[in-house]
Coordinates of C-alpha atoms and ligand atoms in Angstrom, one line a residue:
M628 CA -155.4 21.2 141.2
K629 CA -158.0 23.0 143.2
I630 CA -158.3 26.7 142.6
K631 CA -161.1 28.5 144.4
N632 CA -162.3 32.0 144.2
S633 CA -164.8 33.3 146.7
N634 CA -167.7 31.0 145.6
T635 CA -166.7 29.0 142.6
D636 CA -164.4 26.0 142.1
L637 CA -162.9 27.0 138.8
T638 CA -161.9 23.4 137.9
K639 CA -165.6 22.4 137.8
L640 CA -166.7 25.0 135.3
N641 CA -167.2 24.1 131.7
W642 CA -165.5 26.2 129.0
D643 CA -168.4 28.6 128.4
E644 CA -168.8 29.3 132.1
F645 CA -165.1 29.7 132.6
Y646 CA -164.7 32.0 129.6
S647 CA -167.5 34.3 130.7
L648 CA -165.9 34.9 134.1
P649 CA -164.3 38.3 134.7
L650 CA -160.6 38.1 134.2
N651 CA -159.6 39.0 137.8
Q652 CA -161.6 36.0 139.0
K653 CA -159.7 33.4 136.9
L654 CA -156.1 34.7 136.5
G655 CA -155.0 32.3 139.3
Y656 CA -156.0 29.4 137.2
F657 CA -153.0 30.1 134.9
D658 CA -150.5 30.2 137.8
K659 CA -148.7 27.3 139.4
E660 CA -147.1 27.5 142.8
G661 CA -147.8 31.2 143.0
R662 CA -146.2 32.1 139.7
M663 CA -147.3 32.6 136.1
F664 CA -147.4 29.3 134.2
D665 CA -149.3 30.4 131.1
C666 CA -148.8 33.9 129.6
L667 CA -152.1 34.8 128.1
F668 CA -153.1 38.3 129.2
S669 CA -151.3 41.5 130.0
Q670 CA -153.3 41.6 133.2
Q671 CA -151.1 38.7 134.5
L672 CA -148.0 40.8 134.6
S673 CA -147.5 42.7 137.8
S674 CA -144.9 45.4 138.4
N675 CA -142.9 42.7 140.2
N676 CA -142.6 40.3 137.4
L677 CA -142.1 43.1 134.9
K678 CA -139.0 44.1 136.8
T679 CA -137.8 40.5 137.0
L680 CA -138.3 40.1 133.3
F681 CA -136.6 43.4 132.4
D682 CA -133.6 42.6 134.6
L683 CA -133.4 39.1 133.2
A684 CA -133.6 40.3 129.6
N685 CA -130.7 42.8 130.3
K686 CA -128.7 40.0 131.9
I687 CA -129.3 37.6 129.1
R688 CA -128.3 40.0 126.4
K689 CA -125.1 40.8 128.2
V690 CA -124.3 37.1 128.7
A691 CA -125.1 36.3 125.1
K692 CA -122.6 38.9 123.8
E693 CA -119.7 36.5 124.4
K694 CA -119.5 33.2 122.6
G695 CA -118.8 31.4 125.9
G696 CA -121.9 33.0 127.5
L697 CA -124.2 32.2 124.5
D698 CA -122.9 28.6 124.4
W699 CA -123.7 28.3 128.1
L700 CA -127.2 29.8 127.7
Q701 CA -127.8 27.2 125.0
T702 CA -127.3 24.4 127.4
L703 CA -130.0 25.6 129.8
L704 CA -133.0 24.3 128.0
S705 CA -131.4 21.9 125.5
H706 CA -133.6 19.1 126.9
K707 CA -136.8 21.0 126.1
R708 CA -138.9 21.3 123.0
A709 CA -141.1 24.2 121.9
M710 CA -144.0 24.1 119.4
L711 CA -144.6 27.3 117.5
Y712 CA -148.3 27.2 116.3
F713 CA -148.8 30.3 114.3
V714 CA -151.9 30.1 112.2
Q715 CA -152.1 33.8 111.5
P716 CA -149.5 35.7 109.5
S717 CA -146.4 36.7 111.5
T718 CA -142.8 37.7 110.9
R719 CA -141.4 39.4 114.0
T720 CA -143.3 37.5 116.7
F721 CA -142.5 34.2 115.0
V722 CA -138.9 34.8 114.3
S723 CA -138.2 36.5 117.6
F724 CA -139.7 33.6 119.6
Q725 CA -137.9 31.1 117.4
S726 CA -134.6 33.0 118.1
A727 CA -135.5 33.2 121.8
C728 CA -135.9 29.4 121.9
Y729 CA -132.5 29.0 120.1
I730 CA -130.8 31.3 122.6
L731 CA -131.8 28.9 125.4
G732 CA -131.0 25.8 123.3
M733 CA -134.6 24.6 122.8
K734 CA -135.6 22.5 119.9
V735 CA -138.3 24.1 117.9
S736 CA -141.2 22.7 115.7
E737 CA -143.6 24.8 113.8
I738 CA -147.1 24.8 112.2
R739 CA -147.9 28.0 110.4
S740 CA -151.3 27.3 108.8
T741 CA -154.3 25.2 109.6
S742 CA -154.1 24.1 106.0
T743 CA -151.0 22.0 106.7
S744 CA -152.2 20.5 110.0
S745 CA -154.8 17.8 110.6
E746 CA -157.3 20.6 111.1
L747 CA -157.8 20.4 107.4
K748 CA -159.0 16.8 108.0
G749 CA -161.5 18.1 110.5
E750 CA -159.5 17.9 113.7
S751 CA -160.6 20.5 116.2
P752 CA -158.1 23.1 117.4
E753 CA -158.4 21.6 120.9
D754 CA -157.3 18.2 119.7
T755 CA -154.5 19.8 117.7
I756 CA -153.2 21.6 120.8
R757 CA -153.6 18.4 122.9
T758 CA -151.5 16.6 120.3
F759 CA -148.7 19.3 120.6
S760 CA -148.6 18.6 124.3
S761 CA -147.6 15.0 123.6
Y762 CA -144.4 16.2 122.0
A763 CA -143.5 19.6 123.3
D764 CA -142.8 21.3 126.6
L765 CA -144.0 24.7 125.6
I766 CA -146.6 26.0 123.1
I767 CA -146.3 29.5 121.7
M768 CA -149.3 30.3 119.6
R769 CA -150.9 32.9 117.5
H770 CA -154.5 32.3 116.5
F771 CA -157.2 34.3 114.7
E772 CA -159.8 33.3 117.2
E773 CA -160.1 35.4 120.4
G774 CA -160.0 33.1 123.4
M775 CA -158.3 30.2 121.7
A776 CA -155.0 30.6 123.6
E777 CA -157.0 30.8 126.9
K778 CA -159.1 27.8 125.9
S779 CA -156.0 25.8 125.1
A780 CA -154.4 26.6 128.4
W781 CA -157.7 26.0 130.3
M782 CA -157.9 22.6 128.6
L783 CA -154.2 21.5 129.1
N784 CA -154.3 22.5 132.7
K785 CA -156.9 19.8 133.3
T786 CA -154.7 17.1 131.7
K787 CA -151.9 15.0 133.3
R788 CA -149.3 16.7 131.1
P789 CA -150.0 20.5 131.4
I790 CA -147.4 22.6 129.5
S791 CA -147.1 26.3 129.4
I792 CA -148.8 28.3 126.7
I793 CA -147.7 31.7 125.5
N794 CA -150.2 33.8 123.7
G795 CA -148.4 35.4 120.6
G796 CA -151.6 37.2 119.5
S797 CA -155.2 36.2 120.0
G798 CA -157.4 37.7 117.2
K799 CA -158.4 41.3 117.9
D800 CA -158.1 40.7 121.6
Q801 CA -154.6 40.6 123.1
H802 CA -150.9 40.4 122.3
P803 CA -149.3 40.4 125.8
T804 CA -145.7 39.7 124.7
Q805 CA -145.8 42.6 122.3
A806 CA -147.0 44.8 125.2
L807 CA -144.1 43.4 127.2
L808 CA -141.5 44.3 124.6
D809 CA -143.2 47.7 124.2
L810 CA -142.9 48.4 127.9
Y811 CA -139.3 47.1 127.9
T812 CA -138.5 49.5 125.1
L813 CA -140.2 52.4 127.0
N814 CA -138.4 51.5 130.1
L815 CA -135.0 51.4 128.4
S816 CA -135.7 54.7 126.5
F817 CA -136.7 56.5 129.7
Q818 CA -134.2 55.0 132.0
D819 CA -132.4 58.4 132.4
K820 CA -135.6 60.3 132.4
G821 CA -137.3 59.0 135.5
G822 CA -138.6 55.8 133.9
I823 CA -142.2 55.3 132.6
D824 CA -143.9 57.0 135.5
N825 CA -145.4 60.4 134.7
K826 CA -145.1 60.0 130.9
T827 CA -147.8 60.7 128.3
I828 CA -148.3 58.1 125.7
V829 CA -150.2 58.9 122.4
M830 CA -151.6 55.7 120.8
V831 CA -152.7 56.3 117.2
G832 CA -154.4 54.3 114.6
D833 CA -156.8 51.4 114.5
L834 CA -157.4 51.1 118.3
K835 CA -160.6 49.2 117.9
R836 CA -159.0 46.1 116.4
G837 CA -155.3 46.6 117.3
R838 CA -154.5 44.0 119.9
T839 CA -151.1 45.6 120.7
V840 CA -152.6 48.9 122.0
R841 CA -155.2 47.0 124.0
S842 CA -152.5 44.9 125.7
L843 CA -150.2 47.8 126.2
S844 CA -153.0 49.9 127.8
Y845 CA -153.6 47.2 130.3
L846 CA -150.0 46.9 131.2
L847 CA -149.6 50.6 131.9
E848 CA -151.5 50.2 135.2
N849 CA -148.1 49.1 136.7
Y850 CA -146.8 52.7 136.5
K851 CA -147.6 55.9 138.3
N852 CA -149.3 58.8 136.8
V853 CA -149.1 57.7 133.2
K854 CA -151.5 59.4 130.9
I855 CA -152.8 57.9 127.6
I856 CA -154.1 59.8 124.6
F857 CA -156.0 57.6 122.2
V858 CA -156.1 59.1 118.6
A859 CA -158.3 57.3 116.1
P860 CA -160.9 57.7 113.4
D861 CA -164.5 57.5 114.9
Y862 CA -165.1 54.0 113.6
L863 CA -161.8 52.7 115.0
K864 CA -161.9 54.1 118.6
I865 CA -160.6 52.1 121.5
G866 CA -163.1 49.7 123.0
N867 CA -165.2 50.4 126.0
D868 CA -163.7 47.4 127.8
V869 CA -160.3 49.1 127.8
K870 CA -161.8 52.4 128.8
E871 CA -163.7 50.8 131.7
F872 CA -160.5 49.2 132.9
L873 CA -158.6 52.5 132.8
K874 CA -161.4 54.2 134.7
R875 CA -161.4 51.5 137.3
K876 CA -157.7 51.7 137.7
K877 CA -157.8 55.6 137.7
I878 CA -155.5 55.9 134.8
P879 CA -156.2 59.2 133.1
F880 CA -156.9 59.0 129.3
K881 CA -158.5 61.2 126.7
E882 CA -159.6 60.6 123.2
S883 CA -159.0 62.7 120.1
N884 CA -159.1 62.5 116.3
D885 CA -156.4 65.2 115.8
L886 CA -153.0 63.6 115.9
V887 CA -151.0 66.8 115.1
K888 CA -152.6 68.6 118.0
C889 CA -151.7 65.9 120.5
L890 CA -148.1 65.5 119.4
P891 CA -146.5 68.3 121.5
E892 CA -147.8 66.6 124.7
A893 CA -146.4 63.1 123.9
D894 CA -143.4 61.4 125.5
A895 CA -144.0 58.5 123.3
V896 CA -146.1 58.2 120.1
Y897 CA -147.2 54.6 119.4
V898 CA -148.3 54.3 115.8
T899 CA -150.4 51.4 114.4
R900 CA -151.6 50.3 111.0
I901 CA -155.2 49.8 110.0
Q902 CA -156.2 46.2 110.8
D903 CA -158.2 45.6 107.6
E904 CA -157.8 41.8 107.8
Y905 CA -160.6 42.0 110.3
D906 CA -163.0 43.9 107.9
I907 CA -166.3 42.3 107.4
N908 CA -167.4 44.4 104.5
N909 CA -164.3 46.2 103.3
E910 CA -165.2 49.0 105.7
S911 CA -161.6 50.2 106.0
K912 CA -161.8 51.4 102.4
N913 CA -164.3 54.1 103.5
I914 CA -162.1 55.4 106.3
D915 CA -159.8 58.4 105.7
Y916 CA -156.7 57.0 107.6
S917 CA -154.3 59.6 106.2
K918 CA -155.0 62.0 109.1
F919 CA -153.6 59.3 111.4
H920 CA -150.3 59.0 109.5
L921 CA -147.1 60.2 111.2
K922 CA -145.2 62.2 108.6
K923 CA -141.8 63.6 108.6
E924 CA -143.1 67.2 108.8
H925 CA -144.9 66.3 112.1
L926 CA -141.6 65.6 113.9
R927 CA -140.9 69.3 114.7
K928 CA -144.1 69.3 116.7
M929 CA -142.8 66.6 119.0
K930 CA -140.6 67.0 122.1
K931 CA -136.8 66.4 121.5
S932 CA -136.9 63.7 124.2
A933 CA -140.0 61.9 122.8
I934 CA -139.8 58.5 121.2
I935 CA -141.6 57.0 118.3
M936 CA -142.8 53.3 118.4
H937 CA -144.6 51.0 116.1
P938 CA -145.3 47.2 116.6
L939 CA -144.7 46.8 112.9
P940 CA -145.4 45.8 110.1
R941 CA -146.0 49.3 108.8
R942 CA -147.6 50.8 105.8
Q943 CA -148.0 54.4 104.9
E944 CA -149.0 55.4 108.5
L945 CA -145.3 55.8 109.4
D946 CA -143.2 57.6 106.9
V947 CA -139.9 55.7 106.2
E948 CA -138.1 59.1 106.2
I949 CA -138.7 59.0 110.0
D950 CA -136.4 56.0 110.4
K951 CA -133.4 58.4 110.4
D952 CA -134.7 60.5 113.3
P953 CA -133.0 59.5 116.6
R954 CA -136.4 59.4 118.2
A955 CA -137.4 56.5 116.0
K956 CA -137.2 53.4 118.3
Y957 CA -139.2 50.8 116.3
W958 CA -136.2 48.8 115.0
R959 CA -134.7 48.6 118.4
Q960 CA -138.2 47.8 119.8
E961 CA -138.3 44.8 117.4
R962 CA -135.0 43.5 118.6
N963 CA -135.9 44.1 122.2
G964 CA -138.7 41.7 121.6
M965 CA -136.2 38.8 121.1
W966 CA -134.5 39.5 124.5
I967 CA -137.6 40.0 126.6
R968 CA -139.2 36.8 125.0
T969 CA -136.1 34.9 125.9
A970 CA -136.5 36.2 129.4
L971 CA -140.1 35.2 129.5
I972 CA -139.3 31.6 128.4
A973 CA -136.5 31.4 131.0
Y974 CA -139.0 32.6 133.6
L975 CA -141.6 30.0 132.7
F976 CA -139.0 27.3 133.0
R977 CA -137.8 28.8 136.3
I978 CA -134.2 29.2 135.3
E979 CA -133.9 32.9 136.1
N980 CA -131.8 32.4 139.3
E981 CA -129.4 30.3 137.4
I982 CA -129.0 32.9 134.7
N983 CA -128.7 35.7 137.2
R984 CA -125.9 33.9 139.0
Y985 CA -123.8 33.6 135.9
Ligands
NCD1158 C1 -148.8 43.2 115.5 C2 -149.9 42.1 115.6 O1 -149.7 41.0 115.0 O2 -150.9 42.4 116.2 N1 -147.6 42.8 114.9 C3 -146.7 42.2 115.7 O3 -146.8 41.2 116.3 N2 -145.5 42.9 115.8 C4 -149.3 44.5 114.8 C5 -149.9 44.4 113.5 O4 -150.0 43.4 112.8 O5 -150.3 45.5 113.0

């Protein structure tokens, strides 16, 4: 495999050189024959493949409604095996990917902690991943270390048996399939309201360490005239890398620390929890997060047509009383995740035409 950008042969770089390259110079390394092979970053998803994936997810959920349809879907990848390597806590991402694999008939193995793998005996994560590739046809991974999914894909793409890697969350950095299901949910919610174009999205909470908001912000470049309002405590503001990206792409955004004031403008409010697992010195304890909670009494400030989203899990930042409001979409959002992840796996195994012909 020879992939060249203007002046570098990417296959000749060592990991540190490769990792330090700007993303737009190396995305091609994770494609094969002109299509995405590893799904690692939101920036890999163009409006074209978003549309393909949304349509495919819609088709799959329709086919799966009937027993005959689901039985047929389960034959499509019954000869393939997936490895779920989730060494950071996960409920939804893990179970929805596992369910997605089952819908397509894949056989699934799992490792959910480095304490039960040979990493405890001193094996490197790289050798662990290489080992998975001896047994599986797909690795879906969540890792606490930023860059580990990319490094795994970089390494496997150099071997004689490269298999696709899907990033199910890479530390504080990215969570592209969450962004995908978030967009799929926005798209379904706004399908009779002109789609995602021209909408204002308020993202509130721990925007500094929340990988879901980071990945979703990147994906919004695929829509016209979308405006983002980032609402966060000073210490947890969105990173400069995301802001630079949005400026470059001319996506308007503003920052605020007053949630209630921003609510009337919102077409979607995306609430997130404080990511205190990344604290170094218990710093979250000193932050007054209560101003960034969405409470029942706030709902009357919001448009009737607006929607409320949350990647979940939630704590106090999203009042359970809100669940009854028709604008609450997070439970649906969670289920949408299973269908769009099924579509993504089908796309990586190139069976979308077969499914669309059904
Ligand atoms: C998110 C994550 O893991 O980043 N959860 C998820 O995948 N739905 C959000 C979070 O943990 O706060």
